[in-house]
XYZ file of N, CA and C in Angstrom:
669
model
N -17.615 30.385 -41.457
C -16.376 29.631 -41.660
C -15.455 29.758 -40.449
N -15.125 30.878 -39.811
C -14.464 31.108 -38.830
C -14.491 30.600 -37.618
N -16.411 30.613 -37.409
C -17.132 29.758 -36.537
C -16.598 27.970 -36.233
N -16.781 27.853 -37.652
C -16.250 26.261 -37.716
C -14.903 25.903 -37.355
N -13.837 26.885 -37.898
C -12.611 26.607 -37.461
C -12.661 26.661 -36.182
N -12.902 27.691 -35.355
C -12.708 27.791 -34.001
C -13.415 26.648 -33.007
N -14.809 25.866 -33.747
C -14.908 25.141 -32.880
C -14.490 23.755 -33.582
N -13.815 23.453 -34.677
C -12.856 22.210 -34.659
C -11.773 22.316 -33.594
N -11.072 23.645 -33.744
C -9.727 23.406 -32.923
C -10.066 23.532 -31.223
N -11.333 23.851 -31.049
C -12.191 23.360 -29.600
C -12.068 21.691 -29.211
N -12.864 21.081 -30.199
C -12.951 19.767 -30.691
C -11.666 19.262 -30.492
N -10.625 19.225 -31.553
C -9.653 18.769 -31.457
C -8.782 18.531 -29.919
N -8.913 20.301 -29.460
C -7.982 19.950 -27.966
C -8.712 19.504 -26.969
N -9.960 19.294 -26.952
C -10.676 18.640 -25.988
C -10.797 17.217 -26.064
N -10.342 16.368 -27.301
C -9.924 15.171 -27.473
C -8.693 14.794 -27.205
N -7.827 15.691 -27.051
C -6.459 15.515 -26.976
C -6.495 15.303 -25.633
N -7.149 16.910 -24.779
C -7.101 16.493 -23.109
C -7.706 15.205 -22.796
N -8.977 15.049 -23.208
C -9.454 13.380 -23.201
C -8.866 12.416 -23.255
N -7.575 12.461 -24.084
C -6.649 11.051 -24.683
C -5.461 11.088 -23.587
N -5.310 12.804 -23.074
C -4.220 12.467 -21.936
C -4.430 11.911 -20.896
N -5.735 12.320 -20.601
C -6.647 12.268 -18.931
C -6.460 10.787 -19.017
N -7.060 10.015 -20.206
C -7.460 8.688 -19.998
C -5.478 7.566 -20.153
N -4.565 8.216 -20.816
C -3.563 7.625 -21.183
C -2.923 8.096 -19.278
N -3.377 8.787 -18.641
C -2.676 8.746 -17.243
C -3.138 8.457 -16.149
N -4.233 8.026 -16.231
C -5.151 7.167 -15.667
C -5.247 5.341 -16.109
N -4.392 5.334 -16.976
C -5.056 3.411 -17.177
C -3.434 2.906 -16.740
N -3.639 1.535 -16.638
C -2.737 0.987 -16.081
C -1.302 1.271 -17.057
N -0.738 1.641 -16.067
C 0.977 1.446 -16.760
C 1.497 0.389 -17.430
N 1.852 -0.017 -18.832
C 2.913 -0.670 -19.102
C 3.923 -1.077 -18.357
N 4.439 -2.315 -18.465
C 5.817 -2.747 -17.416
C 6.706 -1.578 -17.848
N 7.137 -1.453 -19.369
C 8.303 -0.338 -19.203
C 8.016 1.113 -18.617
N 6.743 1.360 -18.034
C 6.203 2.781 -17.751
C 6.645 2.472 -15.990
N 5.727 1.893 -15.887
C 5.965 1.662 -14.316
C 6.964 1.639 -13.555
N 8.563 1.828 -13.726
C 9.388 2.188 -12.996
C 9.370 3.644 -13.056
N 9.055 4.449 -14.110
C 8.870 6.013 -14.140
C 7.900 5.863 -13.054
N 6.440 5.812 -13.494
C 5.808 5.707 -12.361
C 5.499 5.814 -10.478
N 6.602 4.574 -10.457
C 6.916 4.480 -9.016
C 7.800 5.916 -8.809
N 8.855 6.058 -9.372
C 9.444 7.299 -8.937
C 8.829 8.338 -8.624
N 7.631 8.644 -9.574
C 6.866 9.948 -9.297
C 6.349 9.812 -7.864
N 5.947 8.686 -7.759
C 5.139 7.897 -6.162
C 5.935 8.729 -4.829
N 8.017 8.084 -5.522
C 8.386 7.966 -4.268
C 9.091 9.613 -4.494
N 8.939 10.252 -5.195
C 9.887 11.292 -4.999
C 8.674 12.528 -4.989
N 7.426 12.013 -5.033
C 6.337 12.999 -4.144
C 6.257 12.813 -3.136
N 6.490 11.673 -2.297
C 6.685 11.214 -0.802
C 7.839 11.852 -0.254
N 9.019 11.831 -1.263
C 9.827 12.760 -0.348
C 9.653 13.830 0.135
N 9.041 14.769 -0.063
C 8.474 16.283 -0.158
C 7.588 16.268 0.733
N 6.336 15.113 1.180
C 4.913 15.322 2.134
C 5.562 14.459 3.193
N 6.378 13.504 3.133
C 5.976 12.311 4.270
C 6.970 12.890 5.401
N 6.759 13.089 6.883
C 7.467 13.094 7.563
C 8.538 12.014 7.714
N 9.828 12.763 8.651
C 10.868 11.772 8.724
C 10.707 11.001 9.388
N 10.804 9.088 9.400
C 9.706 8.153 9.949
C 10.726 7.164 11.103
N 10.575 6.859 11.803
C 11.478 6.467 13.256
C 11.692 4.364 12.479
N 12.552 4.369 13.525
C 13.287 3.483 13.230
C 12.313 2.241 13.476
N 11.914 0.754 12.888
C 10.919 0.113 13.323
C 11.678 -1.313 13.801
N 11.185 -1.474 15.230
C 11.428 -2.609 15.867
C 10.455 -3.425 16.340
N 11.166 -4.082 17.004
C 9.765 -5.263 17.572
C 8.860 -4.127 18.606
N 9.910 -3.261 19.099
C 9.046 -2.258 20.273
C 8.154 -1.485 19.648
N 8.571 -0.813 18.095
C 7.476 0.023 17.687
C 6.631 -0.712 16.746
N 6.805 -1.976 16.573
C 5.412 -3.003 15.928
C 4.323 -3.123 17.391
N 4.556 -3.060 18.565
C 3.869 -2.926 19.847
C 3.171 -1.745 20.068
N 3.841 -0.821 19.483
C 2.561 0.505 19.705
C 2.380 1.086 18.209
N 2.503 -0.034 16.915
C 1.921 0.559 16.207
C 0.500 0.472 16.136
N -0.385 1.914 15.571
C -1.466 2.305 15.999
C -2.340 2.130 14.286
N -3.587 2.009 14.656
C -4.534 1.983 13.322
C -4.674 3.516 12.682
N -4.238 4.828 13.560
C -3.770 6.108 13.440
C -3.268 5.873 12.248
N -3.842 7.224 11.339
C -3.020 7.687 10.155
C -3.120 9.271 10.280
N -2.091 9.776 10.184
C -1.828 11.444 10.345
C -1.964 11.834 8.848
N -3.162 12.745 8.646
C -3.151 13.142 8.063
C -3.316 12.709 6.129
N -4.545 11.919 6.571
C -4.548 11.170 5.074
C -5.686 11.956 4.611
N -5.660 11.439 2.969
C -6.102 12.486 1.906
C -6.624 11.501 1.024
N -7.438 10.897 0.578
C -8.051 10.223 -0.645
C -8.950 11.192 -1.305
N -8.701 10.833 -2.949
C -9.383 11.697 -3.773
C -9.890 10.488 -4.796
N -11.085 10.876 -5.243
C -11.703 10.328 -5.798
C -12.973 10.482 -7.028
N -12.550 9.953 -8.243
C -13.051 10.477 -9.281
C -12.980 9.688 -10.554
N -13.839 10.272 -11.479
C -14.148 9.053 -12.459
C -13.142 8.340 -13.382
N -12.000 9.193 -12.970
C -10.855 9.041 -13.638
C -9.652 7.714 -12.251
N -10.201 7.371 -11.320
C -9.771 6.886 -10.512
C -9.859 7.029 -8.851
N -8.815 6.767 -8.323
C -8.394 6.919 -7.019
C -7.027 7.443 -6.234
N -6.523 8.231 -5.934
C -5.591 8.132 -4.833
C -5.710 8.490 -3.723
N -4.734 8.147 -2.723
C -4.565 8.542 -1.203
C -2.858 7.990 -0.975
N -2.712 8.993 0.583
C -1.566 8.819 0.770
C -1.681 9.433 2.453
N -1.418 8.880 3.625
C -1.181 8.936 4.420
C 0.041 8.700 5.760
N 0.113 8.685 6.743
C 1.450 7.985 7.584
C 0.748 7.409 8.873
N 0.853 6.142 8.867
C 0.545 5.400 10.105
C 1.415 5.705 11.335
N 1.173 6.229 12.207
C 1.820 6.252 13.661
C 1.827 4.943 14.676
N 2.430 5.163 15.788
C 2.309 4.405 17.071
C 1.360 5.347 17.848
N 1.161 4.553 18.849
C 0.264 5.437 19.722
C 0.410 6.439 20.262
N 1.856 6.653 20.129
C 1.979 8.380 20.810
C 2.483 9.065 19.209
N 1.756 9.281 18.413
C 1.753 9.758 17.770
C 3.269 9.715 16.401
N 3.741 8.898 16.718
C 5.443 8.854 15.862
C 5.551 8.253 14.758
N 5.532 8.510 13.497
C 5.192 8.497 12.183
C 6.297 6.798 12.051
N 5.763 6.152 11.060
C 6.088 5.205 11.392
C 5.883 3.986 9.762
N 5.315 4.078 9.112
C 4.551 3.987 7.584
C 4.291 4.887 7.178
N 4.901 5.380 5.734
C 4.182 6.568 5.163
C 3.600 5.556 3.680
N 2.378 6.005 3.195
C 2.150 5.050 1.648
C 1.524 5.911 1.058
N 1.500 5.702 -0.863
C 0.914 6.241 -1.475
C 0.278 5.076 -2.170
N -1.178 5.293 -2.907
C -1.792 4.780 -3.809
C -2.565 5.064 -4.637
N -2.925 4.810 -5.749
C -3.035 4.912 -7.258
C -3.678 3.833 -7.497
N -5.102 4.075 -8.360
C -5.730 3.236 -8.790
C -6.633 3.515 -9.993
N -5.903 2.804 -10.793
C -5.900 3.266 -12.485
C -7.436 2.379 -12.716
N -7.634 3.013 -14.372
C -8.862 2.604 -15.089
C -9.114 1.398 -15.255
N -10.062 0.595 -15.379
C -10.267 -0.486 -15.929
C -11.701 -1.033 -15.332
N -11.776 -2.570 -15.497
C -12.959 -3.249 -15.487
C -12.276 -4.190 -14.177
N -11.215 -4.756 -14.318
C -10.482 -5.026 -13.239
C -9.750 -4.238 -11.988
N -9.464 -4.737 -11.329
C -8.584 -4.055 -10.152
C -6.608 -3.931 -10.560
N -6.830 -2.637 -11.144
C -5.165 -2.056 -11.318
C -4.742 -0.894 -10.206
N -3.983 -1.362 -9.453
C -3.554 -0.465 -8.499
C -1.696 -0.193 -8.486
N -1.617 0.665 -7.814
C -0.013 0.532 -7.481
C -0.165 1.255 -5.853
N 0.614 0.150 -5.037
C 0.440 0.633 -3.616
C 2.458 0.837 -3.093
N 2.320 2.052 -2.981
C 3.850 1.985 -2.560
C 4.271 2.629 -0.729
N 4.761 1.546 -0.199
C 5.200 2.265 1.292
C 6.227 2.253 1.927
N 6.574 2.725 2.731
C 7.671 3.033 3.218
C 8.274 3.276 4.688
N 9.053 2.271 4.808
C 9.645 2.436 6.378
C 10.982 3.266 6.532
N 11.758 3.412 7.984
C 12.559 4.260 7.949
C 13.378 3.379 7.093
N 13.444 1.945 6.976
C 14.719 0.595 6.610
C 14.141 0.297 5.323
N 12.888 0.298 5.061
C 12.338 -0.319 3.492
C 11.120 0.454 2.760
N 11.332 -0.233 1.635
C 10.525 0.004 0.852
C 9.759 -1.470 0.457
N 7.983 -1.370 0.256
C 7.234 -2.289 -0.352
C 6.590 -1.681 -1.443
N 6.595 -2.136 -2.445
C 5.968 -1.771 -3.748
C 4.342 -3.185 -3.889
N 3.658 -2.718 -4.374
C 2.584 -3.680 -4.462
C 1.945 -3.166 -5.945
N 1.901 -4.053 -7.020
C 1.359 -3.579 -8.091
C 0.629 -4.639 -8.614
N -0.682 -4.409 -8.688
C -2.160 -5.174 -8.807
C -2.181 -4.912 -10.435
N -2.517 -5.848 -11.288
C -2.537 -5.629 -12.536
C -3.500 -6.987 -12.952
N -4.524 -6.508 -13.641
C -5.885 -7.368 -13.581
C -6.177 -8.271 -12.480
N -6.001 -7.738 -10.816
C -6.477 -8.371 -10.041
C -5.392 -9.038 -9.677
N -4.165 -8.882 -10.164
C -3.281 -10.489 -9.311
C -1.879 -9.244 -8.694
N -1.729 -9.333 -7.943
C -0.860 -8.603 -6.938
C 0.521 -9.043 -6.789
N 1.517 -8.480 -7.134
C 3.042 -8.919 -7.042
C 3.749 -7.827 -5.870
N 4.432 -8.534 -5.077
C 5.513 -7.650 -3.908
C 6.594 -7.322 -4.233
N 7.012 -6.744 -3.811
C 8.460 -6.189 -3.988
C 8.489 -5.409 -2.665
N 10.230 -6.078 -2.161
C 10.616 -5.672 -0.956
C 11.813 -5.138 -1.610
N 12.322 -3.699 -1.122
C 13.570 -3.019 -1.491
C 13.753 -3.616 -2.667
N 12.890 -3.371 -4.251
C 13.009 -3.474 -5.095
C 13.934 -4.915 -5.799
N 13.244 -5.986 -4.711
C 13.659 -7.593 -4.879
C 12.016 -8.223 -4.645
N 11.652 -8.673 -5.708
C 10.666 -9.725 -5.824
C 10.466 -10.907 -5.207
N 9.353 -10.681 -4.437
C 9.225 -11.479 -2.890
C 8.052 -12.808 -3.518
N 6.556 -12.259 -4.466
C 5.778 -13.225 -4.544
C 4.618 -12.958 -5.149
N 3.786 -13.249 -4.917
C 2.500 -13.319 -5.129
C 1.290 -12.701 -4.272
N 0.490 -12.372 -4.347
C -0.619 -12.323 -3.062
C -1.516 -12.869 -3.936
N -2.230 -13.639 -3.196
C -3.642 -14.462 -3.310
C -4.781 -13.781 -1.824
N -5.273 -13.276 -1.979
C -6.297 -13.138 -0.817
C -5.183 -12.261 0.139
N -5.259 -13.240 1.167
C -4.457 -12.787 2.289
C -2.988 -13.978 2.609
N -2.830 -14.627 1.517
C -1.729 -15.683 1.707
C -0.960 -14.868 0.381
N 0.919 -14.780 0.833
C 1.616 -14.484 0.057
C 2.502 -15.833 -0.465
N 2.642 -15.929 -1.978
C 3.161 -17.036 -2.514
C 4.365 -16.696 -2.968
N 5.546 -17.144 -2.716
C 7.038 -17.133 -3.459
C 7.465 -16.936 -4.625
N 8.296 -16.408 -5.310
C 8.423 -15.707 -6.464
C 8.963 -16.834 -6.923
N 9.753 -17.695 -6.399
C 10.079 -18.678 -7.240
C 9.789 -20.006 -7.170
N 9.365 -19.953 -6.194
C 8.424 -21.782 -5.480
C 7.095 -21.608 -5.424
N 6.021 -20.501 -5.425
C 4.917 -20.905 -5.332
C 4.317 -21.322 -4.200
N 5.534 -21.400 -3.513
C 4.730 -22.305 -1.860
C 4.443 -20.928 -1.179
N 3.664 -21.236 -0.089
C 3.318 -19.978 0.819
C 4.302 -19.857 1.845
N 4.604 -18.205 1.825
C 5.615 -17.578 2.256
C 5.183 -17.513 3.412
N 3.608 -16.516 4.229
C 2.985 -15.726 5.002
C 1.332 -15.809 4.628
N 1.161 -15.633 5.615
C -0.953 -15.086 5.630
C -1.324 -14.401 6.842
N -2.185 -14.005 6.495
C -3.303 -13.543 7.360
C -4.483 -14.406 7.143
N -4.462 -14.902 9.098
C -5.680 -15.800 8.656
C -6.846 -15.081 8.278
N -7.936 -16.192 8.414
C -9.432 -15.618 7.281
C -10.564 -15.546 8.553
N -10.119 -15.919 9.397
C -10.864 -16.190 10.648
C -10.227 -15.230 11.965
N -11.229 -14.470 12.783
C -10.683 -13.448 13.695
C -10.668 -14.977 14.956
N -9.923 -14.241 16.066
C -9.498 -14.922 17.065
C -10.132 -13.702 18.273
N -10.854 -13.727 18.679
C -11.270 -11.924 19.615
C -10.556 -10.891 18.864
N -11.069 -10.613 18.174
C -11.425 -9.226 17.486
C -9.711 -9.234 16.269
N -8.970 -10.272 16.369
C -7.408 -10.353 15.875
C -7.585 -11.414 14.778
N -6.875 -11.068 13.709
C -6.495 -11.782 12.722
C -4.669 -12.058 12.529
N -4.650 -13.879 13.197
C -3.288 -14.389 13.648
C -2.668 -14.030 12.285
N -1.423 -14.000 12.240
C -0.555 -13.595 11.226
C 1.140 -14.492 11.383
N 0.999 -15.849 9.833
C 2.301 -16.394 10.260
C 2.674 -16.063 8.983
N 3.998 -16.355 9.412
C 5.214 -16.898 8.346
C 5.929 -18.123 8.475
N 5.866 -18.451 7.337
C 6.164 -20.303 7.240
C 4.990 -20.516 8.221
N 5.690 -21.763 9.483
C 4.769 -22.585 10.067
C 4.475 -21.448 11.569
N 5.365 -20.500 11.645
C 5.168 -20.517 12.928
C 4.292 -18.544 12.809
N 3.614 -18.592 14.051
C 2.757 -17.445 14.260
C 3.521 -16.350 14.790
N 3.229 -15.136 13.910
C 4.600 -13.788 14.392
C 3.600 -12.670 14.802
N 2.593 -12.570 15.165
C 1.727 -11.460 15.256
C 0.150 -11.946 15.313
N -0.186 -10.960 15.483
C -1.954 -10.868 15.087
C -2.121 -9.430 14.525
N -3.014 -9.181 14.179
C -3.513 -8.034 13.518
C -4.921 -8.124 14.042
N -5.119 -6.656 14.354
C -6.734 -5.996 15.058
C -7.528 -6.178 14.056
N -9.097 -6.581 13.880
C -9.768 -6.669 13.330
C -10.964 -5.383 12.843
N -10.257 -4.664 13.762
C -11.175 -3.338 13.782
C -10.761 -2.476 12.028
N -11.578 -1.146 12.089
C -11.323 -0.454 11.236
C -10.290 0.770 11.472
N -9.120 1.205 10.461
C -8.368 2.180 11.189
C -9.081 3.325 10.744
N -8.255 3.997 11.496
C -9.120 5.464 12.422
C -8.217 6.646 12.184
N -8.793 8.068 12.593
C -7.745 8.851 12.433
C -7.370 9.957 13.627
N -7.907 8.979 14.650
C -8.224 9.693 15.867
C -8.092 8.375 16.786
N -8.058 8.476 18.329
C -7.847 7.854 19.212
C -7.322 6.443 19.271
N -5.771 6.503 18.979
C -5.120 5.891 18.358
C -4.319 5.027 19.727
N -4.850 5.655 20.909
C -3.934 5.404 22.060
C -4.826 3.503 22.568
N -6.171 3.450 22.182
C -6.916 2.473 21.982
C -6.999 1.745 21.155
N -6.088 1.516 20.202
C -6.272 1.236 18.971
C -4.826 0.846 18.430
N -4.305 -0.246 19.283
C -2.847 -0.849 18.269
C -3.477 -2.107 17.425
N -2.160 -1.782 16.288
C -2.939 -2.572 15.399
C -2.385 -4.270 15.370
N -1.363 -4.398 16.352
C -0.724 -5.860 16.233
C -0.922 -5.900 17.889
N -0.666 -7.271 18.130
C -0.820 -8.287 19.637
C 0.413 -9.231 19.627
N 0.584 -9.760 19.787
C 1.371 -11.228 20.111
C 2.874 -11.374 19.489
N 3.085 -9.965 19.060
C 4.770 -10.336 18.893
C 5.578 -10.877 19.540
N 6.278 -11.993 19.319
C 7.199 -12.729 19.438
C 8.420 -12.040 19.728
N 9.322 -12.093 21.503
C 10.117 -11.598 21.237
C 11.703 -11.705 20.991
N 11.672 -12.784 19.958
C 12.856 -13.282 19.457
C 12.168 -12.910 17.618
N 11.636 -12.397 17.050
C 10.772 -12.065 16.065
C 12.309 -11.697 15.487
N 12.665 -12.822 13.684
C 13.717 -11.842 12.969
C 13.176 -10.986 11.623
N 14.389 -10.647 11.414
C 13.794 -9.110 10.308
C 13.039 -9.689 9.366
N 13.376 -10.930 8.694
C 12.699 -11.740 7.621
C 11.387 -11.642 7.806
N 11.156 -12.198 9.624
C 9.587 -11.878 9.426
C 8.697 -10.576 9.514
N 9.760 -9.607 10.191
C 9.267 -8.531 10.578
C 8.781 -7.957 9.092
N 9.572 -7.681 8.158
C 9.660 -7.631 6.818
C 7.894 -8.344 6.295
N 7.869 -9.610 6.495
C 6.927 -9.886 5.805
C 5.498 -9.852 6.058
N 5.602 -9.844 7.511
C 4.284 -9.496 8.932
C 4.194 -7.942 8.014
N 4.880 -7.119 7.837
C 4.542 -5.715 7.647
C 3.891 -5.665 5.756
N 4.542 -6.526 5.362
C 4.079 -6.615 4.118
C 2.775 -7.223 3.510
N 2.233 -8.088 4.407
C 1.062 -8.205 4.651
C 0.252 -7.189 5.410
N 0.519 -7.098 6.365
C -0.542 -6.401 7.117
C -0.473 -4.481 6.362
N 0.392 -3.889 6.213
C 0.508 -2.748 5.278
C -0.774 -2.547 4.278
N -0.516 -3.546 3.393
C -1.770 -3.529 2.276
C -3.109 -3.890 3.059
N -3.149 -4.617 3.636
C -4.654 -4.834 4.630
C -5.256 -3.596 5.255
N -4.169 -2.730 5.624
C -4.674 -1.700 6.394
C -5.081 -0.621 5.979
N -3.996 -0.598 5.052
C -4.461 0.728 3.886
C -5.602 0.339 3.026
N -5.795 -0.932 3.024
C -7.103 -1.198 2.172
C -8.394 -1.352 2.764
N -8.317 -1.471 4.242
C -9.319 -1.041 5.245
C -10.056 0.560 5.169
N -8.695 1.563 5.141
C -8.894 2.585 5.291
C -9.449 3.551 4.192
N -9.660 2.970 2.969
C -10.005 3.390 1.688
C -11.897 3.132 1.571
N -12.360 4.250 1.111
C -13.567 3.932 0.733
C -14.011 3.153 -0.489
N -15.212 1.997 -0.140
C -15.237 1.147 -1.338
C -15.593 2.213 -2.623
């Protein structure tokens, strides 16, 4: 009899850990997910170095370099969290990501400049932005769609140009992006944008980074 009790209440808490493991692992509820993000950003406060100011000069030596990234991986999911540098090494993007249970693609990608924040939250595959916690659009592929028009905001084209994938907003071209894979080493060979424009305004700088951000970090992740 004793036997039995002791291994029900075995039973029991090993279903319970089961029901937590799996209830913190599957995708967040909308009302969960602002808790959520906080945990994101107020564990970032604590690991991410303090990150330099970003201009058109340090979109020029930003590097495919990530200092110090960490992906973990397990049946219960995915995370990682790293900081993209410039080529001399100067922290510059810090991001975290989370990638919950399912049959679909549920993620939450959150990053961070010295001036902003991008939130990216994938929920059965369809991807919504958020810039400084204002709702920017949509992502489809590599084209971002407007939160309230639907028309296209930004893309990354689908086609390389020598080894670069052009990058506009609206009609006109604000960048390219390297086609290569990022790296965590020899970073001085390895910037990840070309052709900035140098009358480039924040609007686009903003949205060039908001595209290319998720591209890169999603380069750098194992399938």
């Amino acid at each position: 009899m004793i036997v039995l009790t002791i291994l029900s209440i075995l039973l029991v808490a090993a279903l319970i850990y089961m029901f937590n493991q799996w209830s913190n692992h599957r995708m967040p509820g909308k009302k969960r997910r602002g808790r959520v993000l906080s945990e994101l950003q107020q564990d970032m406060d604590r690991w991410s170095p303090q990150l330099i100011k970003m201009d058109r000069e340090e979109l020029d030596l930003f590097s495919l370099t990530q200092d110090k990234q960490v992906v973990k991986t397990s049946g219960a999911g995915k995370t990682a969290k790293g900081t993209f540098t410039t080529i001399f090494n100067e922290p510059v993007v810090s991001y975290s990501y989370r990638r919950f249970l399912g049959k679909q693609v549920n993620e939450l990608l959150y990053a961070r400049t010295a001036e902003h924040d991008y939130v990216y939250w994938t929920d059965r595959g369809k991807t919504k932005l958020e810039i400084d916690s204002q709702p920017v659009g949509t992502l489809e592929g590599k084209r971002l769609l407007g939160e309230r028009t639907g028309k296209e905001l930004a893309r990354i084209a689908t086609e390389a140009r020598e080894n670069y994938l052009p990058v506009s907003v609206g009609n006109r071209e604000v960048g390219a992006l390297t086609n290569l894979p990022t790296t965590s080493s020899d970073g001085l060979s390895q910037r990840a944008f070309e052709f900035i424009p140098e009358d480039l305004t924040e609007k686009e700088e903003q949205l060039l980074l908001g595209l290319a951000v998720r591209e890169l970090v999603g380069r750098s992740l194992p399938a």
